[in-house]
Amino acid sequence: MRPQALPLSVLEAQYRVDQFNAAYGDILDRGDYAAWVELFIEECLYKVIPRENHDAGLPLATMALESQGMLKDRAYGIVNTLFHAPYYQRHVIGVAQILNDNGIEIRATANYSVFRTKPGSVSEIYNVGRYLDIFIREGEGLKLKERVCVFDSEMILNSMIYPI
Amino acid sequence: MRPQALPLSVLEAQYRVDQFNAAYGDILDRGDYAAWVELFIEECLYKVIPRENHDAGLPLATMALESQGMLKDRAYGIVNTLFHAPYYQRHVIGVAQILNDNGIEIRATANYSVFRTKPGSVSEIYNVGRYLDIFIREGEGLKLKERVCVFDSEMILNSMIYPI
Amino acid sequence: MRPQALPLSVLEAQYRVDQFNAAYGDILDRGDYAAWVELFIEECLYKVIPRENHDAGLPLATMALESQGMLKDRAYGIVNTLFHAPYYQRHVIGVAQILNDNGIEIRATANYSVFRTKPGSVSEIYNVGRYLDIFIREGEGLKLKERVCVFDSEMILNSMIYPI
């Protein structure tokens, strides 16, 4: 009587997206920004936007990078040119919901929490929100065509240096 | 040599419960209380109770709704009658543990964290705890027969308006 | 066209590790330290170490238990001899990444957040970081041969009594 109608392809897509997100968080938390750039395709969009602006259709974003080239610039800036006090990030990301999978593109969403730790301080909540994603299948893995990070607080602790 | 004894039905149930929880959090975080009501069956229980009371067998709960009708009333109240300062919620829910699955009912538990963001403020921890659930299979999906939210802090920041 | 090359054994290992981590967090959050000891094999390592020391190869750890016997001693100490103000813990653990699985040993990592609630207080972030694990297959389940908890803040709120 138990419904067994779940195709293996559904589990496969779920696995790939959850693994991608785990690797994504891990790469950022280790500060490997060169590897972060490689998680995207060339023509991509990476945006970090307050929920209020996103819901109201307002374009103002905290970070908006509209190609892999711009991501590379950002990664370079973090490592080489941006003057900033360093801090650790830690991502804890919920299980993703797959909204659509046509075999080529997967649209998905996942809730995330990012904790920040400054040297000599306790950990604090830095940014919580929701990823709105378009993944592209590449071989056995995925790459991001689009990741929009819609976060709840319009007030960010200091400025945002690292991607979310 | 690798143990492959895992039946596909186990993965299926795990998938359904984790997807349910992801959708549940998403629905509440979007403030779609009408959709939240539809996640339950008619004869249901939704309870939010401090861990101390739950462990001691004391009945006192922060919220206790004993039918889908009561959930509807609550949803109506949130939107139309309860006077309150609005805030955003964000759920990050851990992978569920399935305690029992008889093909009709699934008993499961999952740890959750809920972050709250008030307008113009930083995000803060609002409520962390454990869902104790009884799901009913309905077609290809699940509905809640019972969700008891056992939370760690008996001190809730202000009053609790939205479900957890 | 959809790549279906994912073997069921990959899903099985992923399931086992995520379930292990969910049970691990649950056991600690319920304060069942005797059960926690049983999650490890006899010759095991359990270590809690600040990220800074771990990254620099420095040995100084907050907790370092080098056999199941030492874990037992610790569990005994928590319940019977250590003088401490009690607090609740709540684990929310991300989906694991499996780094290697040779059929006997599984190497994996997962990000975790642990919230602490002291009696009469609100919940706070206690410890966030990353598990670095070596699991051993035992029958249909797993046991830990090694768990290193690498945490972001070198500043721990008071002293650490309970395992992470």
XYZ file of C-alpha atoms in Angstrom:
492
model
C 0.000 0.000 0.000
C 2.945 2.279 0.540
C 3.315 4.733 -2.347
C 6.579 3.909 -4.091
C 5.997 6.206 -7.035
C 9.130 8.207 -6.326
C 11.459 7.956 -9.347
C 15.152 7.569 -8.656
C 15.762 10.689 -10.763
C 14.008 12.763 -8.085
C 16.354 11.441 -5.416
C 19.299 12.023 -7.735
C 18.437 15.698 -8.307
C 17.811 16.216 -4.606
C 21.151 14.652 -3.787
C 23.005 16.811 -6.313
C 21.489 20.076 -5.094
C 22.006 19.331 -1.397
C 25.594 18.266 -2.089
C 26.204 21.381 -4.129
C 24.955 23.552 -1.290
C 27.076 21.724 1.275
C 30.171 22.168 -0.901
C 29.275 25.798 -1.604
C 29.085 26.648 2.098
C 32.252 24.732 2.856
C 34.205 26.528 0.109
C 33.149 29.956 1.348
C 33.760 29.039 4.976
C 37.295 27.962 4.091
C 37.760 31.262 2.282
C 38.557 29.594 -1.047
C 37.156 32.333 -3.267
C 38.836 31.019 -6.425
C 36.912 27.759 -5.993
C 33.738 29.740 -5.305
C 34.034 31.423 -8.726
C 34.246 27.989 -10.358
C 30.841 27.005 -8.944
C 29.215 29.351 -11.472
C 28.944 29.264 -15.272
C 30.319 32.134 -17.326
C 27.034 33.916 -17.917
C 25.681 34.010 -14.434
C 24.075 36.198 -11.825
C 25.005 36.388 -8.160
C 22.992 38.771 -6.069
C 22.565 39.464 -2.347
C 19.423 41.482 -1.710
C 17.333 42.414 1.342
C 13.970 40.667 1.462
C 12.158 43.967 1.635
C 13.636 45.158 -1.661
C 13.185 41.784 -3.308
C 9.538 41.508 -2.275
C 8.828 45.075 -3.403
C 10.542 44.497 -6.739
C 13.149 47.145 -5.937
C 16.500 46.547 -7.617
C 18.789 47.837 -4.859
C 21.091 44.977 -3.873
C 23.931 44.659 -1.378
C 26.023 42.779 -3.909
C 25.239 42.201 -7.606
C 27.676 40.392 -9.877
C 26.441 39.749 -13.381
C 29.041 37.435 -14.910
C 31.716 34.998 -13.819
C 34.221 37.726 -14.699
C 32.678 40.001 -12.100
C 32.821 37.167 -9.565
C 36.527 36.778 -10.361
C 37.074 40.494 -9.774
C 35.295 40.246 -6.470
C 37.330 37.210 -5.424
C 40.500 39.044 -6.393
C 39.379 42.100 -4.451
C 38.708 40.126 -1.289
C 42.128 38.542 -1.313
C 44.229 41.416 -2.619
C 42.743 44.864 -2.493
C 39.764 45.250 -0.160
C 40.847 46.638 3.162
C 38.833 44.853 5.807
C 39.007 43.239 9.207
C 38.874 39.489 8.596
C 36.172 37.272 10.050
C 35.178 33.631 9.796
C 31.922 32.558 8.198
C 29.995 29.355 8.869
C 27.075 28.232 6.705
C 24.337 25.936 7.952
C 21.978 25.352 5.040
C 18.629 23.570 5.154
C 17.534 20.779 2.815
C 16.687 22.299 -0.580
C 13.300 22.331 -2.251
C 13.461 21.573 -5.973
C 10.878 23.721 -7.697
C 11.504 22.539 -11.255
C 13.859 20.150 -13.033
C 13.674 19.872 -16.819
C 16.769 17.675 -17.079
C 19.022 20.604 -18.004
C 18.143 23.335 -15.534
C 17.090 22.848 -11.924
C 15.284 25.629 -10.077
C 15.582 25.276 -6.344
C 15.469 27.146 -3.071
C 16.990 26.578 0.352
C 17.006 28.428 3.654
C 20.420 29.330 5.017
C 22.016 30.709 8.148
C 25.477 32.243 8.148
C 27.318 32.790 11.419
C 30.217 35.183 11.731
C 33.129 35.018 14.141
C 35.546 37.878 14.520
C 38.961 37.179 16.049
C 38.720 37.039 19.819
C 34.914 37.237 19.824
C 31.992 34.908 20.197
C 30.072 33.733 17.122
C 27.057 35.759 16.057
C 24.284 35.568 13.495
C 25.501 37.347 10.415
C 22.929 36.683 7.724
C 19.857 34.459 7.411
C 17.681 34.098 4.361
C 16.838 32.062 1.327
C 18.748 31.065 -1.804
C 16.774 31.318 -5.041
C 18.751 29.249 -7.525
C 19.013 28.137 -11.103
C 21.459 25.256 -11.512
C 22.785 23.879 -14.798
C 23.718 20.219 -15.090
C 27.338 19.751 -16.139
C 28.469 16.129 -16.411
C 27.729 14.513 -13.064
C 27.624 17.774 -11.174
C 25.926 21.141 -11.132
C 26.943 24.739 -11.671
C 25.085 27.884 -10.748
C 23.548 29.993 -13.463
C 21.885 32.176 -10.885
C 21.923 32.514 -7.112
C 19.920 35.251 -5.474
C 20.444 35.435 -1.704
C 17.356 37.070 -0.220
C 18.171 37.944 3.379
C 15.876 38.985 6.211
C 17.688 41.865 7.845
C 18.197 45.083 5.951
C 20.723 45.896 8.617
C 23.967 44.078 8.011
C 26.569 43.985 10.737
C 29.175 46.357 9.320
C 29.685 45.949 5.605
C 29.519 42.697 3.666
C 32.917 41.631 2.410
C 32.577 37.942 1.658
C 29.877 36.306 -0.456
C 27.035 34.575 1.336
C 30.913 -6.301 0.969
C 29.217 -2.945 1.247
C 25.825 -3.297 2.959
C 23.200 -2.439 0.370
C 20.297 -3.616 2.460
C 18.666 -0.188 2.424
C 15.234 -0.486 0.780
C 14.192 2.297 -1.561
C 11.095 2.809 0.593
C 13.333 4.067 3.403
C 14.857 6.697 1.121
C 11.391 7.583 -0.122
C 10.009 8.216 3.368
C 13.110 10.199 4.328
C 12.758 12.309 1.200
C 9.064 12.999 1.863
C 9.590 14.074 5.454
C 12.597 16.302 4.727
C 10.734 17.895 1.815
C 7.686 18.424 3.975
C 9.782 20.173 6.600
C 11.511 22.372 4.019
C 8.127 23.391 2.566
C 6.685 23.902 6.052
C 9.451 26.326 7.020
C 9.247 28.127 3.703
C 5.476 28.602 3.990
C 5.740 30.071 7.472
C 8.700 32.253 6.543
C 6.710 33.683 3.632
C 3.843 34.343 6.036
C 1.398 32.191 4.060
C -0.729 31.091 7.025
C -3.587 29.809 4.864
C -1.150 27.360 3.237
C 0.174 26.446 6.682
C -3.315 25.340 7.768
C -3.504 23.056 4.723
C -0.401 21.144 5.850
C -2.522 19.536 8.593
C -5.403 17.067 8.498
C -8.748 18.018 10.040
C -8.323 16.178 13.307
C -4.904 17.343 14.293
C -2.822 18.725 17.117
C -0.379 21.606 16.923
C 1.405 22.482 20.109
C 4.343 24.682 21.091
C 5.615 23.772 24.534
C 8.721 24.536 26.602
C 11.028 21.573 27.034
C 10.837 21.829 30.786
C 7.055 21.410 30.809
C 7.164 18.688 28.178
C 9.810 16.679 30.024
C 7.966 17.046 33.325
C 4.661 15.995 31.752
C 3.131 19.389 32.545
C 0.430 20.439 30.098
C 1.092 24.178 30.012
C 1.836 25.131 26.412
C 2.604 28.413 24.681
C 0.253 27.549 21.842
C -2.121 24.577 21.646
C -4.452 24.129 18.684
C -6.481 20.935 18.685
C -8.096 20.827 15.251
C -7.618 22.255 11.795
C -10.487 24.613 12.638
C -8.470 26.079 15.492
C -5.483 26.467 13.169
C -7.726 28.368 10.746
C -8.857 30.664 13.558
C -5.268 31.301 14.494
C -4.279 32.017 10.880
C -7.221 34.412 10.605
C -6.233 36.077 13.852
C -2.657 36.648 12.723
C -3.714 38.298 9.513
C -6.782 40.204 10.673
C -7.218 40.713 14.377
C -4.082 40.200 16.442
C -2.420 43.485 17.167
C 1.315 42.932 16.882
C 4.558 44.373 15.599
C 5.466 42.320 12.530
C 8.713 40.386 12.245
C 10.268 38.020 9.779
C 10.887 34.389 10.612
C 13.502 32.109 9.057
C 13.541 28.358 9.653
C 16.665 26.238 9.324
C 15.642 22.652 10.020
C 17.954 19.663 10.393
C 17.589 16.336 8.588
C 14.699 14.395 10.171
C 14.940 11.103 12.003
C 12.158 8.688 11.122
C 11.214 6.819 14.262
C 8.473 4.630 12.774
C 6.764 4.175 9.416
C 3.904 1.690 9.128
C 3.027 2.709 5.564
C 0.164 4.959 6.711
C 1.587 6.990 9.577
C 5.168 8.183 9.916
C 6.509 9.222 13.295
C 9.515 11.494 12.995
C 11.530 14.153 14.754
C 13.778 16.977 13.600
C 15.767 19.734 15.274
C 14.928 23.262 14.191
C 16.204 26.801 14.590
C 14.010 29.816 13.942
C 15.576 33.242 13.512
C 13.602 36.423 13.912
C 14.243 39.772 12.262
C 12.373 42.875 13.326
C 12.254 45.803 10.898
C 15.456 47.816 11.088
C 17.174 45.293 13.363
C 19.687 42.515 13.070
C 18.545 38.896 13.026
C 18.363 37.069 16.337
C 17.681 33.577 17.608
C 13.990 33.332 18.255
C 13.287 29.715 19.031
C 15.274 26.476 18.872
C 13.981 23.039 19.628
C 12.659 19.789 18.274
C 9.611 18.825 16.257
C 7.839 15.655 17.415
C 5.637 14.666 14.487
C 3.036 12.246 13.265
C 2.582 12.440 9.495
C -0.192 10.832 7.477
C 0.441 9.740 3.887
C -1.936 11.397 1.466
C -1.399 10.471 -2.184
C 2.224 11.265 -2.969
C 2.638 13.708 -0.115
C 2.261 13.987 3.615
C 0.065 15.898 6.018
C 0.550 16.507 9.703
C -1.660 14.748 12.179
C 0.411 16.067 15.034
C 3.305 18.471 15.458
C 4.600 19.231 18.919
C 7.301 21.898 18.949
C 9.370 21.370 22.089
C 11.567 24.412 22.529
C 14.557 24.961 24.789
C 13.976 28.393 26.251
C 11.051 28.976 28.553
C 11.722 32.635 27.970
C 10.344 33.732 24.632
C 11.343 37.088 23.240
C 8.106 39.045 23.675
C 5.048 37.016 22.875
C 4.748 34.385 20.184
C 2.530 35.510 17.342
C 3.395 33.253 14.434
C 3.552 29.462 14.479
C 6.953 27.822 14.704
C 19.398 12.950 -21.356
C 19.299 13.351 -17.618
C 22.401 11.855 -16.034
C 21.268 8.881 -13.957
C 24.728 7.609 -13.218
C 24.252 7.937 -9.469
C 24.648 4.494 -7.873
C 22.249 3.597 -5.091
C 25.264 2.950 -2.858
C 26.032 6.681 -2.925
C 22.546 7.501 -1.691
C 22.838 4.776 0.912
C 26.079 6.159 2.355
C 24.689 9.689 2.337
C 21.572 8.506 4.132
C 23.590 6.647 6.793
C 25.873 9.593 7.552
C 23.060 12.177 7.701
C 21.021 9.858 9.919
C 24.004 9.274 12.157
C 24.514 13.002 12.565
C 20.831 13.591 13.311
C 20.871 10.865 15.960
C 24.180 12.158 17.359
C 22.785 15.650 17.879
C 19.568 14.324 19.327
C 21.401 12.118 21.829
C 23.562 14.983 23.069
C 20.621 17.389 23.195
C 18.705 14.912 25.359
C 21.767 14.658 27.593
C 22.095 10.893 27.092
C 25.874 10.717 27.481
C 25.946 6.935 27.919
C 24.366 6.604 24.464
C 26.841 9.158 23.117
C 29.757 6.935 24.178
C 28.208 4.030 22.253
C 28.346 6.010 18.999
C 32.129 5.486 18.964
C 34.305 2.411 18.522
C 36.778 1.428 21.222
C 39.883 2.871 19.608
C 38.633 6.298 18.733
C 39.439 9.965 18.850
C 37.085 12.756 19.875
C 38.514 16.237 19.767
C 37.118 19.768 20.002
C 39.628 22.291 18.694
C 39.550 25.970 17.702
C 39.870 26.538 13.975
C 42.898 28.724 14.461
C 44.850 25.971 16.217
C 43.655 23.323 13.773
C 44.623 25.383 10.721
C 48.018 26.217 12.197
C 48.677 22.577 13.103
C 48.813 23.443 16.795
C 47.752 20.602 19.071
C 46.019 22.621 21.803
C 42.422 21.398 22.005
C 39.483 22.300 24.224
C 38.613 18.635 24.680
C 40.646 15.628 23.538
C 39.527 12.090 24.316
C 41.631 9.334 22.789
C 39.661 6.157 23.443
C 36.137 5.052 24.206
C 37.318 4.587 27.804
C 38.149 8.279 28.010
C 34.723 9.121 26.573
C 33.150 6.956 29.285
C 35.125 8.822 31.951
C 33.943 12.108 30.526
C 30.316 10.953 30.414
C 30.629 9.789 34.019
C 32.177 13.101 35.007
C 29.377 15.123 33.448
C 26.689 13.201 35.258
C 28.371 12.599 38.595
C 31.376 14.696 39.447
C 31.754 17.861 37.379
C 30.367 20.842 39.200
C 28.600 22.994 36.649
C 25.512 25.060 35.988
C 23.359 22.995 33.638
C 22.300 24.232 30.219
C 20.420 22.833 27.261
C 22.112 22.210 23.931
C 20.447 22.099 20.500
C 22.254 20.874 17.403
C 21.292 21.913 13.896
C 23.624 20.090 11.518
C 23.913 20.633 7.770
C 23.819 17.891 5.136
C 27.147 16.020 5.195
C 29.702 15.863 2.403
C 31.159 12.403 1.913
C 34.817 12.809 1.032
C 35.686 9.122 0.652
C 33.927 5.778 1.083
C 35.929 2.583 0.605
C 33.113 0.322 1.790
C 34.569 -0.007 5.281
C 35.487 3.537 6.293
C 33.646 6.698 5.323
C 35.377 10.056 5.590
C 32.899 12.906 5.800
C 32.420 16.456 6.969
C 29.416 18.516 8.006
C 28.839 22.037 9.274
C 27.090 22.327 12.620
C 25.538 24.951 14.862
C 24.955 24.354 18.558
C 22.648 26.638 20.517
C 22.754 26.877 24.277
C 19.922 27.759 26.620
C 20.538 28.430 30.277
C 17.594 28.166 32.678
C 15.514 31.323 32.569
C 17.436 32.768 29.629
C 17.011 33.133 25.909
C 18.824 30.785 23.540
C 22.231 31.845 22.275
C 24.833 30.636 19.806
C 27.179 28.395 21.693
C 29.448 26.824 19.102
C 29.533 26.708 15.299
C 32.002 24.798 13.194
C 32.693 21.721 11.179
C 32.857 18.017 11.983
C 35.761 16.139 10.388
C 34.795 12.498 10.648
C 35.892 8.946 10.039
C 32.998 6.502 10.287
C 33.258 2.709 10.400
C 30.458 0.562 8.979
C 29.037 -1.797 11.573
C 26.175 -3.977 10.349
C 23.541 -1.640 8.947
C 24.772 1.387 10.852
C 27.854 3.448 11.473
C 30.143 4.185 14.396
C 32.665 6.962 14.795
C 36.346 6.150 14.683
C 37.184 9.831 14.736
C 35.296 13.078 15.159
C 37.206 16.328 15.233
C 34.997 19.344 15.936
C 36.754 22.389 14.496
C 34.965 25.461 15.830
C 35.194 29.073 14.721
C 35.392 31.006 17.959
C 38.432 30.621 20.167
C 36.304 32.292 22.813
C 33.874 29.832 24.335
C 31.074 31.122 26.505
C 32.249 29.987 29.953
C 33.786 26.554 29.938
C 32.704 23.645 27.787
C 31.066 20.927 29.833
C 29.110 18.838 27.342
C 30.451 17.354 24.113
C 29.612 19.128 20.878
